[in-house]
Amino acid sequence: MNKKNDYEMISRQVLPFISKRLSQILLNSDLSTRLPQIEEIRLRSQKPLVLNCGLHNMYINQKTLSLQENLNDCAISTCEDIKETFELITMNSVYAFQQDIKNGFITLPGGHRVGICGKAIYDDNQIKNIRDVSAMNFRISRQVKGCSNKLINWILYKKSSLLNVLIISPPQCGKTTILTDLALNLSNGIESMFSGFKVGIVDERSEIAACLNGVPQKDVGINTDVLDGCPKSLGMNLLIRSMSPDVIITDEIGSNGDKNAILSVVNAGVKIISTAHGYNLSELKSRKEVLDILQAGIFDRYIVLSRKEGPCTLEEVIDSSGKSLYRREKMNVS
Amino acid sequence: MFLKILSMLIVLFCAAFAGYMKSKTFAIRPQQLRELQMLLELMLNDLTYMSTLLSDLLISTGSRTNSQVGMFFTKAGETLKFNNGIRASKAWEKAVVENIGYTCLDEEDKIILINFGLNIGNSDIEGQARNIKAVLQQLKMQEHKAEEIRRKNEPLYKKIGVLAGLAAVIILI
C-alpha cells in the first residue's frame, strides 16, 4: 500500500470514529502532504493528541495545523473529545460492546483496534466494565501481504506437511501481521511450493482476522475458519472437533490451560503455529507458563522476530533442540 | 325560513364539532403517553436480550406502532444510521423537537423525553435499563396527570362546544 492510499485508508476508516473537532484537525493538518506512516493515534484526556509513527511520536500544532515532533502549541484531546469518540466507536451503543469493553478494546471496520482505558469496575476476580474512559489508542491495522514469505520454508516440512512453530517477538514487531499473512499463504497455498492447507484460527482478541460481526476484515484465505473471541484453551479443542483443520493458528500463548490445549491439538495430529511475547528464547523460558509448554517439546521451530530492519525482521530460527538454524547478523543458513 | 334554520343548524353543529375535537385532544394525550411507555418497554427488552445497535433498535421500536409517537424512535434511528458522526442525544432531541407537534404531548412531556435522550446509548445495559425505567416512571406520572385533565376537560369542552353553538344561534336569531 503506498503512502497516499494509506492516508486515504486512515481518513476513510479511522477518522470518522474520532471526535469531530479532532478529526477536523487531523484532516486539515499537513498529514495529507507529509504522509507519515502512522501506527497509532493516541487520545488522552487533557493531553496532547499523539500520532505514533513507529519509533517516534508526532503532534499537530493547533495554530498552523502542521505536524511537529515537539509539544509547542500542540492540539490537546479534551474530555469531551474522549466522550464523543467513545460514543462514535461504540456506534452510540455502549451496551452492545460490553464484552469488548471488558476486554479493553473495540474492533472497527477494517480491523483497526481501539484500546480503551479508564476506571475498571472489578468484581468476582474479573473486570465487569470500564467506565469514565480517559484514554484511547487507535491501532492502525495494515495487512502486509507477502510478509510471511520468508518464513514459509522454515514452517514447511517436505513440502507436504507443516511443523509446529512458535513465533517469538517483542510488541510491535509484527507477530500478528505475520500470523495473518501466514494464514493467508497456508490457506491459499503458494504455487510451485504447496497447495493449500485447512487453516483454523482461534482469534481470542480479534487481532489475527479482525472479525467484525463474525466477518474477517482481513484476508485470511479461502480455506480458513475463524473462531472469534473464544479463549484459546477452549477454542482449539472446539475447532478440532468441528472443522478438522490441518493447522491451528493462534496468538500469544502463555495463559493457564494453554499447555493442555496445545498438547491435545498436537496429539490429534493437527499442527500449531502460535506466538509469544519475548525478545529471545531464553527470555521466554523465564515465564513459568511458557516454560512448561517449551519443556513439553511441542514446537519443532522457534522463529524470533525483531524490528531492527523494520517490522517483521527475521532475527533467528531455532530448532526443537535449541540449535540455531538461521541468524540475521551472520546471514547464513546452517 | 328554511335556509335560516339550516344555517343555524350548521353553526350549532360546527361549534359542537369544534368542542368535540378539542375534548378529543385531552383523550389522545394519555393514550399517546401509554403508547410511549409500551414502546420504551419493548426497547428495554430488545436492548437487554439482543444488544442490538441503537440505530437499529430505535428504528425497529418505532416500527412497532402506527401512532405518531413512534416517529420519535424511527426518526432518531434514521438520523443515527445515515448521519455519520452525530451523537445519539442530538439525534433523539432533533426527532423529539421536530415531531412533537404532530402529537398531543405537551411541553412537560417534551422536556422529559429530551432529558431521557441525554443518556441514551452511552452506558452499559444496567445503565440503559435504569435510564429507561426512570423515564417510564416519569411518563407514568404524566399519564396520571393527563388522565385527570382528560376527566375534567373532556366533557367540559364538549359542553362548551354545544353551548357556544347555541349562543351563536340565539345571537343570530
Coordinates of C-alpha atoms in Angstrom, one line a residue:
Chain A
M1 CA 0.0 0.0 0.0
N2 CA 1.6 3.3 -1.0
K3 CA 1.6 6.3 1.4
K4 CA -1.2 8.1 -0.4
N5 CA -3.5 5.1 -0.2
D6 CA -2.5 4.6 3.4
Y7 CA -3.6 8.1 4.2
E8 CA -6.9 7.6 2.4
M9 CA -7.5 4.4 4.3
I10 CA -7.0 6.2 7.6
S11 CA -9.2 9.1 6.7
R12 CA -11.9 6.8 5.4
Q13 CA -11.8 4.1 8.1
V14 CA -10.4 5.7 11.2
L15 CA -11.1 9.4 11.3
P16 CA -14.9 9.1 11.2
F17 CA -14.6 7.4 14.6
I18 CA -12.7 10.3 16.2
S19 CA -14.5 13.3 17.6
K20 CA -15.5 15.9 15.0
R21 CA -13.1 18.5 16.4
L22 CA -10.0 16.3 16.4
S23 CA -10.8 14.6 13.1
Q24 CA -11.1 18.1 11.5
I25 CA -7.7 19.0 13.0
L26 CA -6.3 15.8 11.5
L27 CA -7.9 16.3 8.2
N28 CA -6.8 19.9 7.8
S29 CA -3.3 19.3 9.0
D30 CA -0.4 18.6 6.6
L31 CA -0.9 14.9 7.2
S32 CA -2.1 14.5 3.7
T33 CA 1.0 16.0 2.2
R34 CA 3.7 14.7 4.6
L35 CA 2.1 11.2 4.8
P36 CA 3.8 9.8 7.8
Q37 CA 3.4 6.0 8.5
I38 CA 1.0 6.3 11.4
E39 CA 0.9 3.2 13.6
E40 CA -1.2 4.6 16.5
I41 CA -3.3 7.6 17.2
R42 CA -3.5 8.2 20.9
L43 CA -6.1 10.3 22.7
R44 CA -5.6 11.1 26.4
S45 CA -7.8 13.3 28.4
Q46 CA -6.3 16.9 28.6
K47 CA -3.1 15.6 27.0
P48 CA -1.7 16.1 23.5
L49 CA -3.0 14.2 20.6
V50 CA -0.2 11.8 19.7
L51 CA 0.5 10.3 16.3
N52 CA 2.8 7.3 16.9
C53 CA 4.9 6.7 13.8
G54 CA 6.9 3.6 14.8
L55 CA 9.9 4.8 16.8
H56 CA 8.9 8.5 17.2
N57 CA 5.8 10.5 18.1
M58 CA 4.4 13.4 16.2
Y59 CA 2.0 16.1 17.3
I60 CA -0.1 18.7 15.5
N61 CA 0.3 22.4 16.0
Q62 CA -3.1 23.7 16.7
K63 CA -2.4 27.1 15.2
T64 CA -0.6 26.2 12.0
L65 CA -2.0 22.6 11.8
S66 CA 1.4 21.3 10.8
L67 CA 3.0 18.1 12.1
Q68 CA 5.8 18.6 14.6
E69 CA 7.9 16.5 16.9
N70 CA 7.8 18.9 19.8
L71 CA 5.0 19.8 22.2
N72 CA 4.8 23.5 21.5
D73 CA 1.2 24.6 21.0
C74 CA 0.1 21.1 20.1
A75 CA -3.5 20.1 19.8
I76 CA -5.0 18.6 23.0
S77 CA -7.6 15.9 23.4
T78 CA -10.3 17.2 25.7
C79 CA -12.6 15.1 28.0
E80 CA -15.4 16.0 25.6
D81 CA -13.4 14.6 22.7
I82 CA -12.8 11.4 24.5
K83 CA -16.5 11.1 25.4
E84 CA -17.6 11.8 21.8
T85 CA -15.0 9.4 20.4
F86 CA -16.2 6.7 22.7
E87 CA -19.8 7.2 21.6
L88 CA -18.6 7.0 17.9
I89 CA -16.6 3.9 18.2
T90 CA -19.4 2.1 20.1
M91 CA -21.9 3.5 17.5
N92 CA -23.8 5.1 20.3
S93 CA -24.4 1.6 21.7
V94 CA -22.0 1.2 24.6
Y95 CA -24.3 -1.6 26.0
A96 CA -23.8 -3.7 22.8
F97 CA -20.0 -3.6 23.2
Q98 CA -19.9 -4.6 26.8
Q99 CA -17.9 -7.7 26.2
D100 CA -15.3 -5.9 24.1
I101 CA -15.1 -3.1 26.6
K102 CA -14.4 -5.6 29.4
N103 CA -11.5 -6.9 27.2
G104 CA -10.2 -3.4 26.8
F105 CA -10.6 -2.9 23.1
I106 CA -13.1 -2.4 20.3
T107 CA -12.5 -3.5 16.7
L108 CA -13.5 -1.1 13.9
P109 CA -14.4 -2.0 10.3
G110 CA -11.1 -2.6 8.6
G111 CA -9.7 -4.4 11.5
H112 CA -8.3 -1.3 13.3
R113 CA -8.4 -1.7 17.1
V114 CA -9.2 0.9 19.7
G115 CA -7.7 0.2 23.1
I116 CA -9.6 1.9 25.9
C117 CA -8.5 2.9 29.4
G118 CA -10.5 4.3 32.3
K119 CA -11.9 3.3 35.6
A120 CA -12.2 -0.5 35.8
I121 CA -15.1 -2.0 37.7
Y122 CA -13.8 -5.1 39.2
D123 CA -15.9 -7.8 40.8
D124 CA -15.6 -11.6 41.3
N125 CA -12.0 -11.6 40.1
Q126 CA -12.8 -10.2 36.8
I127 CA -13.3 -6.8 35.1
K128 CA -17.0 -6.2 34.8
N129 CA -16.8 -2.9 33.0
I130 CA -14.6 0.1 32.1
R131 CA -16.2 3.4 32.7
D132 CA -15.0 7.0 32.8
V133 CA -12.9 6.3 29.7
S134 CA -9.9 8.7 29.8
A135 CA -7.6 7.3 27.1
M136 CA -7.9 5.6 23.8
N137 CA -5.4 4.2 21.4
F138 CA -6.3 3.7 17.7
R139 CA -4.0 1.0 16.4
I140 CA -3.9 1.2 12.6
S141 CA -4.2 -2.3 11.1
R142 CA -2.4 -2.9 7.9
Q143 CA -2.3 -6.2 6.1
V144 CA 1.1 -6.7 4.7
K145 CA 0.6 -9.4 2.1
G146 CA 3.8 -11.4 1.4
C147 CA 5.5 -10.5 4.7
S148 CA 5.5 -14.2 5.8
N149 CA 7.0 -15.5 2.5
K150 CA 10.5 -15.6 4.1
L151 CA 9.1 -17.8 6.9
I152 CA 7.4 -20.3 4.8
N153 CA 10.4 -22.5 4.2
W154 CA 11.0 -22.7 8.0
I155 CA 7.4 -23.9 8.6
L156 CA 7.1 -26.4 5.8
Y157 CA 8.2 -30.0 6.2
K158 CA 9.0 -31.8 3.0
K159 CA 6.6 -29.5 1.1
S160 CA 3.5 -31.5 2.1
S161 CA 3.3 -31.1 5.8
L162 CA 3.8 -28.4 8.4
L163 CA 5.9 -28.1 11.6
N164 CA 4.7 -26.8 15.0
V165 CA 6.1 -23.3 15.2
L166 CA 6.3 -20.7 17.9
I167 CA 7.0 -17.1 16.7
I168 CA 8.7 -15.0 19.4
S169 CA 9.0 -11.3 19.3
P170 CA 8.6 -8.1 21.4
P171 CA 5.5 -6.0 20.9
Q172 CA 5.1 -4.0 17.7
C173 CA 7.5 -6.2 15.7
G174 CA 4.7 -7.7 13.5
K175 CA 3.8 -11.0 15.2
T176 CA 0.1 -10.7 14.4
T177 CA 0.7 -9.3 10.9
I178 CA 2.9 -12.3 10.2
L179 CA 0.3 -14.7 11.6
T180 CA -2.4 -13.1 9.4
D181 CA -0.2 -13.4 6.3
L182 CA 0.8 -17.0 7.2
A183 CA -2.9 -17.9 7.5
L184 CA -3.5 -16.4 4.0
N185 CA -0.4 -18.2 2.5
L186 CA -1.1 -21.6 4.1
S187 CA -4.8 -21.4 3.3
N188 CA -4.5 -20.4 -0.4
G189 CA -1.3 -22.3 -1.0
I190 CA 1.7 -21.0 -2.9
E191 CA 2.0 -22.1 -6.5
S192 CA 5.2 -24.2 -7.1
M193 CA 5.5 -24.8 -3.3
F194 CA 2.4 -26.4 -1.9
S195 CA -1.4 -26.4 -2.3
G196 CA -3.5 -25.0 0.5
F197 CA -4.0 -26.4 4.0
K198 CA -7.2 -26.3 6.0
V199 CA -6.5 -23.5 8.5
G200 CA -8.3 -22.8 11.8
I201 CA -7.7 -19.6 13.6
V202 CA -8.6 -19.2 17.3
D203 CA -8.7 -15.4 17.5
E204 CA -9.2 -14.7 21.2
R205 CA -8.6 -11.0 20.8
S206 CA -10.0 -10.4 17.3
E207 CA -6.5 -9.4 16.2
I208 CA -5.5 -12.0 13.6
A209 CA -8.6 -11.9 11.3
A210 CA -10.1 -8.8 12.9
C211 CA -13.7 -10.0 12.7
L212 CA -16.5 -7.6 12.8
N213 CA -19.9 -9.1 13.3
G214 CA -18.3 -12.5 12.6
V215 CA -16.8 -11.5 9.2
P216 CA -13.0 -11.4 8.9
Q217 CA -11.9 -7.9 8.0
K218 CA -8.5 -9.2 6.9
D219 CA -7.9 -11.6 4.1
V220 CA -7.1 -14.9 5.8
G221 CA -7.5 -17.1 2.8
I222 CA -10.2 -19.3 1.2
N223 CA -9.5 -22.3 3.4
T224 CA -9.6 -20.6 6.7
D225 CA -12.2 -20.9 9.5
V226 CA -12.1 -18.3 12.3
L227 CA -13.3 -18.8 15.8
D228 CA -13.5 -15.3 17.0
G229 CA -13.4 -14.0 20.6
C230 CA -13.0 -17.5 22.1
P231 CA -10.4 -18.4 24.8
K232 CA -7.6 -20.4 23.2
S233 CA -7.8 -23.3 25.5
L234 CA -11.5 -23.9 24.7
G235 CA -11.3 -22.8 21.1
M236 CA -8.5 -25.1 19.9
N237 CA -10.4 -28.2 21.0
L238 CA -13.7 -26.9 19.6
L239 CA -12.0 -26.2 16.2
I240 CA -10.5 -29.7 16.0
R241 CA -13.9 -31.3 16.7
S242 CA -15.9 -29.0 14.4
M243 CA -13.7 -28.0 11.5
S244 CA -10.9 -30.7 11.3
P245 CA -8.2 -28.2 10.4
D246 CA -4.7 -29.2 9.3
V247 CA -3.2 -26.4 11.2
I248 CA -4.4 -24.1 14.0
I249 CA -3.1 -20.6 14.3
T250 CA -3.4 -18.7 17.5
D251 CA -1.9 -15.7 19.2
E252 CA 0.1 -15.2 22.4
I253 CA 0.2 -18.4 24.3
G254 CA 1.1 -18.4 28.0
S255 CA -2.1 -18.4 29.9
N256 CA -3.3 -21.1 32.2
G257 CA -4.7 -24.1 30.3
D258 CA -2.8 -23.3 27.1
K259 CA -0.4 -26.2 27.6
N260 CA -3.0 -28.9 27.8
A261 CA -5.0 -27.4 24.9
I262 CA -1.9 -27.3 22.7
L263 CA -1.0 -30.9 23.7
S264 CA -4.4 -32.0 22.7
V265 CA -4.0 -30.3 19.3
V266 CA -0.7 -31.9 18.7
N267 CA -2.0 -35.3 19.9
A268 CA -4.8 -35.0 17.4
G269 CA -2.3 -34.8 14.6
V270 CA -3.1 -31.1 14.0
K271 CA -0.2 -28.7 13.6
I272 CA 0.0 -25.5 15.6
I273 CA 1.5 -22.1 14.8
S274 CA 1.5 -19.6 17.7
T275 CA 3.3 -16.6 19.0
A276 CA 4.7 -15.4 22.4
H277 CA 5.9 -12.1 23.7
G278 CA 9.7 -12.1 24.2
Y279 CA 13.0 -10.9 22.9
N280 CA 14.5 -14.4 22.5
L281 CA 14.0 -18.0 23.5
S282 CA 16.0 -17.8 26.8
E283 CA 13.9 -14.8 28.0
L284 CA 10.8 -16.8 27.2
K285 CA 12.0 -19.6 29.5
S286 CA 11.8 -17.2 32.5
R287 CA 8.0 -17.2 32.2
K288 CA 6.7 -20.2 34.0
E289 CA 3.6 -20.9 31.9
V290 CA 5.6 -20.7 28.7
L291 CA 8.4 -22.7 30.1
D292 CA 6.0 -25.6 30.8
I293 CA 4.9 -25.5 27.2
L294 CA 8.5 -25.4 26.0
Q295 CA 9.6 -28.3 28.2
A296 CA 6.8 -30.4 26.8
G297 CA 8.8 -30.3 23.5
I298 CA 5.8 -29.4 21.4
F299 CA 7.4 -26.9 19.0
D300 CA 9.7 -28.0 16.1
R301 CA 10.8 -24.5 15.3
Y302 CA 11.2 -21.2 17.2
I303 CA 11.2 -18.1 14.9
V304 CA 12.4 -14.9 16.5
L305 CA 11.4 -11.5 15.0
S306 CA 12.6 -8.0 15.7
R307 CA 12.2 -4.6 14.0
K308 CA 15.9 -3.9 13.5
E309 CA 15.3 -3.7 9.8
G310 CA 11.7 -2.6 10.1
P311 CA 8.7 -4.7 11.3
C312 CA 8.8 -8.4 10.7
T313 CA 12.6 -8.6 10.6
L314 CA 13.5 -12.3 10.8
E315 CA 16.1 -12.4 13.6
E316 CA 16.7 -16.1 14.3
V317 CA 15.3 -19.6 13.6
I318 CA 16.0 -22.3 16.2
D319 CA 15.0 -25.9 16.1
S320 CA 13.5 -28.0 18.9
S321 CA 16.9 -29.0 20.3
G322 CA 17.9 -25.3 20.6
K323 CA 20.3 -25.4 17.6
S324 CA 20.3 -22.1 15.6
L325 CA 19.3 -22.7 12.0
Y326 CA 19.5 -19.1 10.9
R327 CA 20.7 -15.9 12.5
R328 CA 20.2 -12.4 10.9
E329 CA 23.7 -11.0 11.7
K330 CA 25.6 -13.8 10.0
M331 CA 23.1 -14.1 7.2
N332 CA 23.9 -17.7 6.7
V333 CA 21.8 -20.9 6.8
S334 CA 23.4 -23.8 8.7
Chain B
M1 CA -87.1 30.5 6.7
F2 CA -85.9 27.0 5.8
L3 CA -82.4 28.4 4.9
K4 CA -82.3 30.3 8.2
I5 CA -83.0 27.1 10.2
L6 CA -80.5 25.2 8.1
S7 CA -77.7 27.7 8.7
M8 CA -78.4 27.8 12.4
L9 CA -78.1 24.0 12.5
I10 CA -74.8 24.2 10.6
V11 CA -73.5 26.8 13.1
L12 CA -74.6 24.6 16.0
F13 CA -73.1 21.5 14.5
C14 CA -69.8 23.2 13.7
A15 CA -69.4 24.6 17.3
A16 CA -70.3 21.3 18.8
F17 CA -67.8 19.5 16.5
A18 CA -65.1 22.0 17.4
G19 CA -65.8 21.4 21.1
Y20 CA -65.7 17.6 20.5
M21 CA -62.3 17.9 18.6
K22 CA -60.8 19.9 21.4
S23 CA -62.0 17.5 24.0
K24 CA -60.6 14.6 22.0
T25 CA -57.0 16.0 22.3
F26 CA -57.4 15.5 26.1
A27 CA -58.2 11.9 25.5
I28 CA -55.4 11.3 23.0
R29 CA -52.6 12.6 25.2
P30 CA -52.9 9.8 27.9
Q31 CA -53.2 7.3 25.1
Q32 CA -50.0 8.5 23.5
L33 CA -48.2 8.5 26.8
R34 CA -49.3 4.9 27.3
E35 CA -48.0 4.0 23.8
L36 CA -44.7 5.7 24.6
Q37 CA -44.4 3.6 27.7
M38 CA -45.2 0.4 25.8
L39 CA -42.5 1.3 23.2
L40 CA -39.9 2.0 25.8
E41 CA -40.6 -1.3 27.5
L42 CA -40.2 -3.1 24.1
M43 CA -36.9 -1.2 23.7
L44 CA -35.7 -2.2 27.1
N45 CA -36.4 -5.9 26.3
D46 CA -34.5 -5.8 23.0
L47 CA -31.7 -3.8 24.5
T48 CA -31.3 -6.3 27.4
Y49 CA -31.6 -9.5 25.5
M50 CA -30.4 -8.8 22.0
S51 CA -27.9 -6.0 22.4
T52 CA -29.0 -4.5 19.0
L53 CA -27.2 -1.4 17.9
L54 CA -29.0 1.8 18.9
S55 CA -29.9 3.0 15.4
D56 CA -31.5 -0.4 14.5
L57 CA -33.1 -0.7 17.9
L58 CA -34.8 2.7 17.6
I59 CA -36.0 2.0 14.1
S60 CA -37.4 -1.4 15.0
T61 CA -39.0 0.0 18.1
G62 CA -40.6 2.8 16.2
S63 CA -41.9 0.5 13.5
R64 CA -44.0 -1.4 16.1
T65 CA -46.7 1.2 16.2
N66 CA -48.8 3.3 13.9
S67 CA -49.0 6.0 16.5
Q68 CA -47.3 9.4 15.9
V69 CA -45.1 8.8 19.0
G70 CA -43.3 6.0 17.1
M71 CA -41.8 8.8 14.9
F72 CA -39.5 9.9 17.8
F73 CA -37.9 6.4 17.6
T74 CA -37.9 6.0 13.8
K75 CA -36.6 9.4 13.0
A76 CA -33.9 9.3 15.7
G77 CA -32.8 5.9 14.5
E78 CA -32.7 7.0 10.9
T79 CA -30.7 10.1 11.8
L80 CA -28.1 8.0 13.6
K81 CA -27.9 5.5 10.8
F82 CA -27.5 7.8 7.9
N83 CA -25.6 10.8 9.5
N84 CA -22.1 9.8 10.3
G85 CA -20.7 11.3 13.4
I86 CA -23.9 12.5 15.0
R87 CA -24.4 11.8 18.7
A88 CA -27.4 9.8 20.0
S89 CA -28.5 12.6 22.3
K90 CA -28.6 15.1 19.4
A91 CA -30.4 12.7 17.1
W92 CA -33.0 12.0 19.7
E93 CA -33.5 15.6 20.6
K94 CA -33.9 16.5 16.9
A95 CA -36.5 13.8 16.4
V96 CA -38.5 14.9 19.5
V97 CA -38.4 18.6 18.7
E98 CA -39.4 18.1 15.0
N99 CA -42.2 15.6 15.7
I100 CA -43.8 16.5 19.0
G101 CA -46.0 19.0 17.1
Y102 CA -47.7 16.0 15.4
T103 CA -48.7 14.6 18.8
C104 CA -50.8 15.8 21.7
L105 CA -47.9 15.7 24.1
D106 CA -47.2 18.9 26.0
E107 CA -44.1 20.9 26.9
E108 CA -43.5 19.0 30.1
D109 CA -43.6 15.7 28.2
K110 CA -41.1 17.1 25.7
I111 CA -38.6 18.1 28.4
I112 CA -38.9 14.6 29.9
L113 CA -38.2 13.0 26.5
I114 CA -35.3 15.2 25.7
N115 CA -33.7 14.5 29.1
F116 CA -34.1 10.8 28.5
G117 CA -32.1 11.2 25.3
L118 CA -29.1 12.7 27.2
N119 CA -28.1 9.2 28.4
I120 CA -29.4 7.1 25.6
G121 CA -26.9 4.5 24.4
N122 CA -23.9 5.9 26.4
S123 CA -23.7 3.3 29.2
D124 CA -23.8 -0.4 29.8
I125 CA -27.0 -2.5 29.9
E126 CA -27.7 -1.8 33.6
G127 CA -27.2 2.0 33.0
Q128 CA -29.5 1.9 30.0
A129 CA -32.1 -0.1 31.9
R130 CA -32.0 2.5 34.7
N131 CA -32.4 5.3 32.3
I132 CA -35.4 3.7 30.6
K133 CA -37.1 2.7 33.9
A134 CA -36.6 6.3 35.2
V135 CA -38.3 7.8 32.1
L136 CA -41.1 5.1 32.4
Q137 CA -41.8 6.3 35.9
Q138 CA -41.9 9.9 34.8
L139 CA -44.2 9.1 31.9
K140 CA -46.5 7.1 34.2
M141 CA -46.9 10.2 36.4
Q142 CA -47.5 12.3 33.3
E143 CA -50.2 9.8 32.3
H144 CA -52.0 10.0 35.6
K145 CA -51.9 13.8 35.4
A146 CA -53.1 13.7 31.8
E147 CA -56.0 11.3 32.8
E148 CA -57.0 13.8 35.5
I149 CA -57.0 16.6 32.9
R150 CA -58.9 14.5 30.5
R151 CA -61.6 13.6 33.1
K152 CA -62.1 17.3 33.9
N153 CA -61.8 18.8 30.4
E154 CA -63.2 16.2 28.0
P155 CA -66.9 16.6 29.0
L156 CA -66.3 20.3 29.7
Y157 CA -65.1 21.1 26.1
K158 CA -67.9 19.0 24.6
K159 CA -70.4 21.0 26.6
I160 CA -68.7 24.3 25.8
G161 CA -68.9 23.5 22.1
V162 CA -72.6 22.8 22.2
L163 CA -73.3 25.8 24.4
A164 CA -71.2 28.2 22.2
G165 CA -73.1 26.9 19.2
L166 CA -76.4 27.6 21.0
A167 CA -75.2 31.0 22.0
A168 CA -74.3 31.8 18.4
V169 CA -77.7 30.6 17.2
I170 CA -79.5 32.8 19.8
I171 CA -77.4 35.8 18.8
L172 CA -78.2 35.2 15.2
I173 CA -82.0 34.9 15.9

